[in-house]
Coordinates of C-alpha atoms in Angstrom, one line a residue:
Chain E
M1 CA 19.5 111.3 87.4
M2 CA 17.5 111.5 83.8
A3 CA 17.4 115.0 84.1
V4 CA 21.1 115.2 84.2
T5 CA 21.9 112.6 81.7
K6 CA 19.8 114.0 78.9
R7 CA 21.4 117.4 79.5
N8 CA 24.4 116.2 78.8
I9 CA 23.6 114.0 75.9
L10 CA 22.2 117.2 74.5
L11 CA 25.2 119.3 75.4
Y12 CA 27.4 116.8 73.9
F13 CA 25.8 116.9 70.5
R14 CA 25.3 120.7 70.4
D15 CA 28.7 121.4 71.1
K16 CA 30.1 120.9 67.6
S17 CA 33.7 121.4 68.4
A18 CA 33.5 118.5 71.4
L19 CA 31.9 116.3 68.8
F20 CA 34.8 116.7 66.3
F21 CA 37.2 116.6 68.9
S22 CA 36.0 113.1 70.3
L23 CA 36.2 111.9 66.7
L24 CA 39.7 113.4 66.0
A25 CA 41.4 110.1 67.1
V26 CA 38.6 108.1 64.8
I27 CA 39.5 110.5 61.9
I28 CA 43.4 110.4 62.1
L29 CA 43.0 106.7 62.2
V30 CA 40.8 106.4 59.0
V31 CA 43.1 108.8 57.2
L32 CA 46.1 107.2 58.1
Y33 CA 44.8 103.8 56.9
G34 CA 43.2 105.4 53.7
T35 CA 46.9 106.8 53.0
F36 CA 49.4 104.5 54.2
L37 CA 48.8 101.9 56.9
G38 CA 46.1 100.0 55.3
N39 CA 48.8 99.3 52.4
L40 CA 51.7 98.7 54.8
I41 CA 49.5 96.0 56.4
S42 CA 48.4 94.5 53.3
D43 CA 51.8 94.2 52.0
S44 CA 53.1 92.6 54.8
L45 CA 50.6 89.7 54.4
P46 CA 50.8 87.1 51.6
D47 CA 47.7 87.2 49.0
F48 CA 44.9 85.4 49.8
L49 CA 41.4 85.1 49.3
A50 CA 39.3 87.9 50.5
K51 CA 41.8 89.7 51.6
K52 CA 40.5 92.8 51.1
W53 CA 37.1 92.0 52.8
L54 CA 39.0 90.9 55.8
L55 CA 41.1 93.5 56.2
L56 CA 38.0 96.1 56.0
S57 CA 36.7 94.3 59.1
W58 CA 40.0 94.5 60.5
I59 CA 39.9 97.7 60.6
F60 CA 36.5 98.6 61.1
A61 CA 37.0 96.6 64.8
G62 CA 39.8 98.6 65.4
I63 CA 37.4 102.1 64.4
L64 CA 34.6 100.9 66.9
A65 CA 37.4 100.2 69.7
V66 CA 38.8 103.2 69.3
T67 CA 35.4 105.2 69.1
S68 CA 34.0 103.3 72.0
V69 CA 36.8 104.8 74.4
T70 CA 37.2 108.6 72.5
T71 CA 33.5 109.6 72.1
T72 CA 32.9 108.0 75.8
L73 CA 36.0 110.5 77.1
G74 CA 34.5 113.3 75.1
A75 CA 31.3 113.1 76.5
F76 CA 33.1 113.5 80.1
G77 CA 34.1 116.9 78.8
T78 CA 30.6 118.0 80.0
M79 CA 31.8 117.1 83.9
V80 CA 35.0 118.8 83.4
E81 CA 33.6 122.1 82.4
D82 CA 30.7 121.9 84.7
R83 CA 33.4 121.5 87.9
S84 CA 35.7 124.2 85.9
T85 CA 33.2 127.0 85.6
E86 CA 31.4 125.8 89.0
A87 CA 28.2 125.3 87.0
D88 CA 28.0 122.3 89.2
L89 CA 27.1 124.4 92.0
D90 CA 23.5 124.8 90.9
F91 CA 23.5 120.9 91.0
Y92 CA 24.8 120.7 94.3
A93 CA 22.3 123.4 95.6
S94 CA 19.4 121.3 93.7
P95 CA 17.5 118.1 95.9
I96 CA 19.2 115.9 93.9
K97 CA 21.9 113.2 95.4
R98 CA 25.7 113.7 94.6
S99 CA 25.6 110.0 93.2
S100 CA 22.5 111.1 90.5
L101 CA 24.6 113.9 89.4
F102 CA 27.3 111.5 89.0
G103 CA 25.4 108.8 87.7
G104 CA 24.0 111.3 85.1
Y105 CA 27.6 112.3 83.7
V106 CA 28.3 108.1 83.4
M107 CA 25.0 107.3 81.8
S108 CA 25.0 110.2 79.6
S109 CA 28.6 109.1 78.4
I110 CA 27.8 105.2 77.8
F111 CA 24.9 106.7 76.0
V112 CA 27.1 108.7 73.7
G113 CA 29.8 106.1 73.4
F114 CA 26.9 103.4 72.5
I115 CA 25.0 105.6 69.8
M116 CA 28.3 106.7 68.1
C117 CA 29.7 103.1 68.1
L118 CA 26.4 102.2 66.4
L119 CA 26.8 104.7 63.7
V120 CA 30.3 103.5 63.0
L121 CA 28.9 99.7 63.0
L122 CA 26.1 101.2 60.5
T123 CA 28.6 103.1 58.3
A124 CA 30.8 99.6 58.3
N125 CA 27.8 97.6 57.2
A126 CA 26.6 99.9 54.7
I127 CA 30.7 100.1 53.2
F128 CA 30.4 96.0 53.4
F129 CA 26.9 95.8 51.1
F130 CA 28.5 98.7 48.7
S131 CA 31.8 96.8 48.5
G132 CA 29.7 93.9 47.3
D133 CA 30.8 91.8 50.4
E134 CA 28.6 89.5 52.8
M135 CA 26.8 92.0 55.0
L136 CA 26.7 91.2 58.9
T137 CA 23.9 88.8 59.9
Y138 CA 21.3 89.5 62.6
I139 CA 23.5 87.5 65.1
Q140 CA 26.5 88.9 64.3
L141 CA 25.1 92.4 64.4
F142 CA 23.3 91.4 68.0
K143 CA 26.6 90.5 69.3
V144 CA 28.4 93.2 68.1
V145 CA 25.7 95.9 70.1
G146 CA 26.8 93.6 73.1
V147 CA 30.4 93.9 72.7
I148 CA 29.6 97.9 72.0
G149 CA 27.7 98.2 75.7
L150 CA 30.5 96.1 77.0
S151 CA 33.4 98.1 75.7
V152 CA 31.6 101.4 76.5
I153 CA 30.9 100.5 79.9
S154 CA 34.3 99.8 80.5
S155 CA 35.8 102.8 79.2
S156 CA 33.5 104.6 80.8
S157 CA 34.4 103.5 84.2
M158 CA 38.2 103.9 83.5
I159 CA 37.6 107.7 82.2
L160 CA 35.2 108.3 85.3
L161 CA 38.6 107.7 87.5
L162 CA 40.3 109.6 85.3
V163 CA 38.3 112.5 84.8
S164 CA 38.2 113.2 88.4
F165 CA 42.1 114.4 88.4
F166 CA 41.2 117.0 85.7
K167 CA 40.3 120.7 87.0
T168 CA 40.3 122.5 84.0
V169 CA 39.0 122.0 80.1
K170 CA 42.0 122.9 78.8
A171 CA 44.1 119.8 80.6
F172 CA 41.2 117.6 79.9
A173 CA 41.1 118.4 75.9
A174 CA 45.1 117.8 76.1
A175 CA 44.9 114.7 77.7
S176 CA 42.3 113.4 75.6
T177 CA 44.0 114.3 72.4
V178 CA 47.2 112.2 74.3
I179 CA 44.9 109.2 75.0
G180 CA 43.2 109.0 71.5
T181 CA 46.3 108.8 70.0
L182 CA 48.1 106.3 72.2
L183 CA 45.0 104.0 72.0
G184 CA 45.9 103.1 68.4
F185 CA 49.2 101.6 69.7
L186 CA 47.9 100.3 73.2
A187 CA 45.3 98.4 71.6
G188 CA 47.3 97.2 68.6
I189 CA 45.0 98.8 66.0
Y190 CA 47.5 101.2 64.3
I191 CA 50.1 98.2 63.8
P192 CA 48.8 94.6 64.1
I193 CA 50.2 93.1 67.3
G194 CA 52.3 90.7 65.7
N195 CA 54.7 93.3 64.2
L196 CA 55.7 94.7 67.3
P197 CA 58.2 93.9 69.8
A198 CA 57.7 91.5 72.7
Y199 CA 57.7 93.9 75.9
L200 CA 54.8 96.1 73.7
Q201 CA 52.9 92.8 73.1
I202 CA 52.5 92.4 76.8
I203 CA 51.2 96.0 77.4
I204 CA 48.6 95.4 74.4
K205 CA 47.5 92.0 76.3
L206 CA 47.1 93.9 79.5
F207 CA 45.3 97.0 78.1
P208 CA 41.3 96.6 78.2
T209 CA 40.9 98.2 75.0
S210 CA 42.8 95.7 73.0
H211 CA 40.2 93.0 74.2
S212 CA 37.0 95.2 73.1
A213 CA 39.1 95.1 69.7
A214 CA 39.8 91.7 69.8
L215 CA 36.0 90.8 70.6
F216 CA 35.0 93.3 67.4
R217 CA 37.2 91.6 65.4
Q218 CA 36.2 87.9 66.3
I219 CA 32.6 89.0 65.1
L220 CA 33.1 91.3 62.1
M221 CA 36.1 88.9 60.8
E222 CA 34.2 85.8 61.0
Q223 CA 32.7 85.4 57.8
P224 CA 35.8 86.9 55.8
L225 CA 38.3 84.6 57.8
Q226 CA 36.2 81.3 56.8
E227 CA 36.4 82.1 53.2
T228 CA 40.3 83.1 53.1
F229 CA 41.1 79.9 55.8
A230 CA 38.9 77.4 54.0
Q231 CA 41.5 75.5 52.2
A232 CA 44.4 76.6 54.4
P233 CA 46.1 74.8 57.2
E234 CA 45.4 75.2 60.9
S235 CA 48.3 76.3 61.6
A236 CA 48.7 79.2 59.1
K237 CA 45.1 80.5 60.4
H238 CA 46.5 80.0 64.0
E239 CA 49.3 82.6 63.2
F240 CA 47.1 85.0 61.3
L241 CA 44.7 85.4 64.7
K242 CA 47.4 85.3 66.8
D243 CA 49.7 88.1 64.6
M244 CA 46.5 90.2 64.0
G245 CA 45.1 90.3 67.4
V246 CA 41.9 88.6 66.8
F247 CA 42.7 86.4 69.7
Y248 CA 45.4 87.0 72.0
E249 CA 48.0 84.4 73.1
I250 CA 48.4 84.2 76.9
N251 CA 50.9 80.9 78.1
G252 CA 50.8 79.3 75.2
S253 CA 47.1 79.2 74.2
L254 CA 44.5 81.7 72.3
T255 CA 42.4 83.5 74.7
S256 CA 39.0 82.6 74.2
P257 CA 36.0 85.4 73.7
T258 CA 34.8 84.6 77.1
F259 CA 37.9 85.6 78.7
S260 CA 38.3 89.1 76.5
V261 CA 34.3 89.5 78.2
L262 CA 35.2 88.7 81.5
Y263 CA 38.4 90.7 81.7
L264 CA 36.3 94.0 80.7
I265 CA 33.3 93.1 83.2
G266 CA 36.5 92.6 85.9
I267 CA 38.0 96.3 84.8
A268 CA 34.6 98.0 84.6
V269 CA 33.6 96.4 88.0
F270 CA 37.3 97.2 89.6
F271 CA 37.4 101.1 88.2
S272 CA 34.0 101.5 89.1
I273 CA 34.5 100.9 92.8
L274 CA 37.8 103.0 92.8
A275 CA 36.2 106.0 91.1
V276 CA 33.3 105.7 93.7
V277 CA 35.7 105.5 96.4
L278 CA 37.8 108.2 95.5
L279 CA 34.9 110.3 95.2
K280 CA 33.4 109.6 98.5
R281 CA 36.9 110.3 99.8
K282 CA 37.3 113.6 98.0
R283 CA 33.9 114.9 99.3
S284 CA 34.7 114.4 103.0
Chain J
M1 CA 7.4 138.5 111.6
S2 CA 9.2 135.1 112.2
K3 CA 12.8 134.3 111.4
I4 CA 13.3 132.6 108.1
I5 CA 17.1 132.2 108.4
E6 CA 18.9 132.1 111.9
V7 CA 22.7 132.0 111.8
H8 CA 24.3 130.9 115.5
H9 CA 27.8 131.3 116.3
L10 CA 29.1 130.3 113.1
F11 CA 32.9 129.2 112.1
K12 CA 34.8 128.3 109.1
S13 CA 38.2 127.7 108.2
F14 CA 40.1 127.1 105.4
G15 CA 43.6 125.7 106.6
A16 CA 45.0 128.5 108.6
M17 CA 42.5 131.1 106.8
E18 CA 39.9 131.7 109.2
A19 CA 37.0 132.9 106.7
V20 CA 34.3 133.0 109.1
K21 CA 34.4 134.1 112.9
D22 CA 31.4 133.7 115.2
V23 CA 28.7 135.0 112.7
S24 CA 25.2 135.0 114.1
F25 CA 22.3 137.1 112.6
Y26 CA 18.8 136.1 111.6
V27 CA 16.6 137.1 108.6
E28 CA 12.9 138.1 108.9
E29 CA 10.4 136.5 106.8
G30 CA 9.3 138.5 104.0
S31 CA 12.5 140.8 104.3
L32 CA 14.7 142.0 101.6
F33 CA 18.2 141.4 103.5
S34 CA 21.4 142.4 102.4
F35 CA 24.9 140.9 103.1
L36 CA 27.6 143.7 102.8
G37 CA 31.2 143.5 102.5
T38 CA 34.2 143.8 100.2
N39 CA 35.8 140.6 98.6
G40 CA 37.0 138.2 101.0
A41 CA 35.0 139.3 103.8
G42 CA 33.3 136.1 104.6
K43 CA 30.3 136.5 102.5
S44 CA 30.5 133.7 100.1
T45 CA 31.6 131.3 102.6
T46 CA 28.5 131.9 104.6
I47 CA 26.2 131.8 101.7
S48 CA 27.8 128.4 100.9
I49 CA 26.7 127.2 104.0
L50 CA 23.7 128.5 104.0
L51 CA 22.9 126.5 100.6
T52 CA 24.2 123.6 101.8
L53 CA 27.4 123.7 100.0
L54 CA 29.8 123.4 102.4
K55 CA 29.9 122.0 106.3
Q56 CA 30.6 124.6 108.8
D57 CA 33.2 123.7 111.4
A58 CA 31.1 125.0 114.3
G59 CA 27.5 126.7 114.7
V60 CA 23.9 126.1 114.0
V61 CA 22.2 127.7 110.7
K62 CA 18.6 127.4 110.1
V63 CA 16.2 127.6 107.5
N64 CA 12.8 127.9 107.7
G65 CA 13.1 125.9 110.7
L66 CA 15.4 123.2 109.2
T67 CA 18.8 122.5 110.0
V68 CA 21.6 122.6 107.3
G69 CA 23.5 119.2 107.7
K70 CA 20.4 117.6 108.9
D71 CA 17.8 118.5 106.2
D72 CA 20.0 119.6 103.3
D73 CA 17.3 118.1 100.7
A74 CA 14.4 119.9 102.3
I75 CA 16.6 123.3 102.6
R76 CA 17.4 123.5 98.9
N77 CA 13.9 123.1 98.0
E78 CA 13.0 125.9 100.1
I79 CA 16.0 128.2 98.7
G80 CA 16.2 129.5 95.2
V81 CA 19.7 130.7 94.1
V82 CA 21.1 133.0 91.7
F83 CA 24.8 132.7 91.4
Q84 CA 27.4 135.4 90.9
Q85 CA 28.5 133.5 87.6
S86 CA 26.3 132.3 85.0
I87 CA 25.8 128.8 85.5
L88 CA 23.3 127.8 82.8
D89 CA 24.2 126.3 79.8
P90 CA 25.2 128.3 77.1
L91 CA 24.0 126.0 74.1
L92 CA 20.8 125.2 75.3
T93 CA 18.0 127.7 74.6
V94 CA 16.3 129.6 77.7
K95 CA 13.7 127.0 77.6
E96 CA 15.3 124.2 77.5
N97 CA 18.2 125.5 80.6
L98 CA 15.0 125.7 82.5
D99 CA 13.0 122.8 81.8
Y100 CA 16.1 120.5 82.9
R101 CA 16.7 122.3 86.0
A102 CA 13.3 122.2 86.7
R103 CA 13.5 118.4 86.4
L104 CA 15.9 118.6 89.4
Y105 CA 12.8 119.3 91.6
K106 CA 10.9 116.2 90.6
M107 CA 8.1 118.1 88.7
T108 CA 5.9 116.4 86.5
K109 CA 5.6 117.7 82.7
E110 CA 2.7 119.7 83.5
E111 CA 4.2 121.3 86.6
R112 CA 7.6 122.0 84.8
L113 CA 5.6 124.0 81.8
A114 CA 3.5 125.6 84.3
A115 CA 6.3 126.9 86.2
I116 CA 8.2 127.8 83.5
D117 CA 5.4 129.9 82.0
R118 CA 5.4 131.5 85.7
V119 CA 8.8 132.3 85.9
A120 CA 8.9 133.8 82.4
D121 CA 6.2 136.2 83.1
T122 CA 7.7 137.1 86.2
V123 CA 10.7 138.0 85.0
D124 CA 10.0 139.1 81.7
I125 CA 11.7 136.7 79.5
S126 CA 8.8 135.4 77.3
S127 CA 10.4 136.6 74.0
I128 CA 13.7 135.1 74.7
M129 CA 12.5 131.4 75.5
Q130 CA 13.6 129.8 72.0
R131 CA 17.1 131.7 72.4
R132 CA 20.4 130.2 73.4
Y133 CA 21.3 131.0 76.7
G134 CA 25.2 131.6 75.7
K135 CA 23.9 134.3 72.7
L136 CA 22.0 136.7 75.6
S137 CA 23.4 140.2 76.7
G138 CA 24.3 140.1 80.1
G139 CA 21.2 141.5 81.6
Q140 CA 19.2 139.0 79.8
K141 CA 21.1 136.4 81.3
R142 CA 20.7 137.9 85.0
R143 CA 17.0 137.5 84.1
V144 CA 16.9 133.7 83.2
D145 CA 19.7 133.3 86.3
I146 CA 16.8 134.6 88.6
A147 CA 13.7 132.8 86.6
R148 CA 15.9 129.6 87.5
G149 CA 16.0 130.7 91.0
L150 CA 12.4 130.8 91.1
L151 CA 11.1 127.8 89.2
H152 CA 10.6 125.7 92.4
Q153 CA 8.3 128.5 94.3
P154 CA 11.1 128.7 96.8
K155 CA 10.3 130.7 99.9
I156 CA 13.7 132.3 100.0
L157 CA 15.4 133.8 97.0
L158 CA 19.2 134.2 97.2
L159 CA 21.3 136.5 95.1
D160 CA 25.1 136.5 95.2
E161 CA 25.9 140.0 93.5
P162 CA 23.5 140.2 91.1
T163 CA 24.5 143.2 89.7
T164 CA 28.1 142.6 89.2
G165 CA 29.4 143.3 85.9
L166 CA 26.3 144.9 85.0
D167 CA 25.6 147.9 83.2
P168 CA 23.8 150.8 84.9
Q169 CA 20.9 150.5 83.1
N170 CA 20.5 146.7 83.1
R171 CA 21.5 147.2 86.9
K172 CA 18.4 149.5 87.6
Q173 CA 16.4 147.2 85.6
I174 CA 17.4 144.0 87.4
W175 CA 17.0 145.4 90.7
N176 CA 13.4 146.8 89.7
T177 CA 12.5 143.1 88.9
I178 CA 14.1 142.1 92.4
L179 CA 12.1 144.5 94.4
E180 CA 9.1 144.4 92.7
L181 CA 9.6 140.2 93.2
Q182 CA 9.6 140.8 96.9
R183 CA 6.8 143.2 97.1
K184 CA 4.3 141.1 95.0
T185 CA 5.3 137.7 96.2
N186 CA 6.5 138.8 99.6
M187 CA 9.1 136.3 99.4
T188 CA 12.4 136.8 101.6
V189 CA 15.3 137.9 99.0
F190 CA 18.8 137.6 100.7
L191 CA 21.4 139.3 98.5
T192 CA 25.2 139.9 98.7
T193 CA 26.9 143.0 97.5
H194 CA 29.8 145.2 97.9
Y195 CA 27.5 148.2 96.4
I196 CA 26.1 150.1 99.1
E197 CA 23.7 151.9 97.3
E198 CA 21.9 148.6 96.7
A199 CA 21.6 147.8 100.1
A200 CA 19.8 151.2 100.9
N201 CA 16.8 149.4 99.5
S202 CA 16.5 146.3 101.7
N203 CA 14.9 146.2 105.2
F204 CA 17.9 145.0 107.1
V205 CA 21.8 145.6 106.2
V206 CA 24.3 143.1 107.7
V207 CA 28.3 144.4 107.3
M208 CA 30.8 141.9 106.9
K209 CA 34.9 142.3 107.0
E210 CA 37.4 139.6 107.6
G211 CA 35.1 137.0 108.6
E212 CA 33.2 139.0 111.0
I213 CA 30.0 141.0 111.6
I214 CA 31.2 144.9 111.9
A215 CA 27.9 146.8 111.9
K216 CA 24.2 145.4 111.6
G217 CA 21.4 147.4 111.3
T218 CA 18.7 149.1 109.0
P219 CA 20.0 151.5 106.3
H220 CA 18.7 154.4 108.1
Y221 CA 20.4 153.1 111.4
L222 CA 23.7 152.5 109.8
K223 CA 23.3 156.1 107.9
S224 CA 22.6 158.0 111.2
Q225 CA 25.2 155.8 113.4
Y226 CA 28.0 156.2 110.9
S227 CA 27.5 159.2 108.9
A228 CA 28.9 162.5 109.4
N229 CA 27.9 166.3 108.6
R230 CA 30.4 169.3 108.3
L231 CA 30.3 172.9 107.5
M232 CA 32.7 173.8 104.8
I233 CA 33.4 177.6 104.5
I234 CA 35.2 179.8 102.2
A235 CA 36.5 183.0 104.3
K236 CA 36.6 186.4 102.6
N237 CA 39.8 186.9 104.7
P238 CA 41.2 183.5 105.8
A239 CA 43.4 184.8 108.6
Q240 CA 40.8 186.8 110.2
L241 CA 38.6 183.6 110.1
R242 CA 41.6 181.6 111.7
S243 CA 42.1 183.6 114.5
Q244 CA 38.4 184.4 115.2
F245 CA 37.8 180.7 115.3
Q246 CA 41.1 180.3 117.7
T247 CA 39.6 183.1 119.9
D248 CA 36.2 181.2 120.4
K249 CA 38.1 177.6 120.6
L250 CA 36.3 176.5 117.8
A251 CA 37.8 172.8 116.5
F252 CA 38.1 173.0 112.7
T253 CA 40.6 172.3 110.0
E254 CA 41.8 174.3 106.8
E255 CA 42.5 172.4 103.7
H256 CA 43.8 174.7 100.8
S257 CA 42.2 177.9 102.3
T258 CA 38.6 176.1 103.2
F259 CA 37.7 175.6 106.8
L260 CA 36.1 172.1 107.9
I261 CA 33.8 172.1 110.8
Q262 CA 32.4 168.8 112.0
L263 CA 28.7 169.2 112.9
E264 CA 26.5 167.0 115.2
K265 CA 23.8 167.7 113.0
T266 CA 23.4 169.8 109.8
T267 CA 21.4 172.6 111.6
D268 CA 24.0 172.9 114.0
A269 CA 25.5 175.1 110.8
I270 CA 22.9 177.7 111.3
V271 CA 24.3 179.2 114.7
L272 CA 27.7 179.3 113.3
L273 CA 26.7 180.8 110.1
A274 CA 25.1 183.6 111.7
K275 CA 27.9 183.9 114.3
Y276 CA 30.6 184.6 111.7
E277 CA 28.3 186.1 108.8
E278 CA 30.5 188.6 108.2
L279 CA 33.6 186.5 107.6
I280 CA 32.0 184.3 105.2
D281 CA 32.5 184.4 101.3
S282 CA 31.0 181.1 100.8
F283 CA 30.0 177.7 102.5
E284 CA 28.4 174.6 102.0
V285 CA 26.9 171.8 104.2
Q286 CA 27.7 168.4 103.9
K287 CA 26.0 165.2 104.8
S288 CA 27.5 162.1 104.4
S289 CA 26.7 159.4 101.5
L290 CA 26.1 155.7 101.8
D291 CA 29.1 155.2 100.4
D292 CA 30.7 156.9 103.0
V293 CA 29.2 155.4 105.5
F294 CA 30.2 151.9 104.4
I295 CA 33.9 153.2 103.9
Q296 CA 33.6 154.7 107.5
I297 CA 32.7 151.0 108.8
H298 CA 35.3 149.7 106.9
N299 CA 38.0 151.7 108.1
G300 CA 37.4 154.0 110.8
K301 CA 36.4 157.9 110.9
D302 CA 39.7 159.0 109.6
D303 CA 38.9 158.8 105.8
I304 CA 35.3 159.9 105.3
H305 CA 34.4 161.6 102.3
H306 CA 31.6 163.8 101.3
D307 CA 29.1 164.8 99.1
G308 CA 28.0 168.1 98.5
C309 CA 24.3 168.5 99.7
Y310 CA 23.4 172.2 100.6
E311 CA 25.1 174.6 98.3
A312 CA 24.9 178.0 99.6

């Protein structure tokens, strides 16, 4: 399995265009925030302390959530390509188990997603440093890395299922672009959940990536939130957390971090089982 | 010699299409075996089963005593494959490609390095080890493909149409490599091709058509069995020769004022030429090539084409 994993990772980083496209959604996101989304969101909120720091943290949390999906998805492109070019025959004719081969695809995409998210995290921390804001503490970094792992694993399990439907690289590339773009809406990243109609809010709350985004926000925004709402009433803070998707309101109360973590684990387990069952059925 | 591959009554269908119908043959250890057939003849299906990539509907396939379907992993260690299409990664260097493929055989680092050196030497690719596979020429890629197939020192090397898409010079070089390999290592070489002239180098040929074996034997046997010879005569006076043949009750055909007579063997021409010497302007004795044999096996006797061999 390690042989296939290493090979796939190397292929992902060698293939400059695949690398670029897997980051395209992230690049678009950054450009949108930079040009008008950032101002739009900022204008919709009243002025308060540490506003820029708070919003920047919020934005980076969203970018991390998107990255955890799109880079994982991009790395799975190798699997689709191997299948469409029949390069996978060479693996099937070698004495390795099919499970090792699929394990290799999954492991490499998890690794790629993890590394790319770490790069985003480092960039975020560097920007906090250069803009004179407080950097993340070690404990926070540790937590973020944990959430990155969880997020990447759950994304990878969903993508594994998705990928088994694609026969050609073209179809997969088209789907990747659509997914990358939709993702920003479905996880309440382009526009905060509070500004969206009720039916979209329900979809966002169900969408797994929203929960990665929420967890990232909870950690990254911890310090600026303390500063912003030090003097403010509890109800104002509650409203803000709800509208910005830091916590989601389900049945009248805000979701706990544990809920989001369990939700992501549940998604990972469910889709992994589904993918394994489908792959096994396909084989026979 | 022992039988390294045995196929008994193999059947495989895809839906209503019967790709392989009751195919049986065997391959002797150390031989060069050719599997001949046009596209869609069932060659690929048969070798896919042999390679454990496909499950047969019925029949038994044994590779070095191991049964396909039961000992698949062991069989995969016995066979090296050169696929028809390039299957290595274009973005990786030759060395990286070989290294990652060698890892599939549970080799230690030292074993891998030794194996890569060995195969690079065998197919003469040492000078291109650091180049990206995708940037290589067709002939170079093919060499690397063969090197990949040899990594785990298989007993059998299976090549699926190894020279398809190569220019004549590269084709010849690849052939020399394959022949040399077989001679030096005494490895069993199993290849599929639709070029009969390539099969001419082999010890044994099996010809498939529409899922069935329609001929098998040594190239020499096939040639003697299916080839035909004929005498072509241009007459000084066609009308006179025609009437003479008719009086003598000699079977002939006429094409654009040349007379064609089927011969059992080329030497039969001598008697005829002596007999009709006065009437003959020029003649040619033609012996069919392997290509003709192939076409003949496929289509029956009518379509045979001739290459000139013995000019008058």
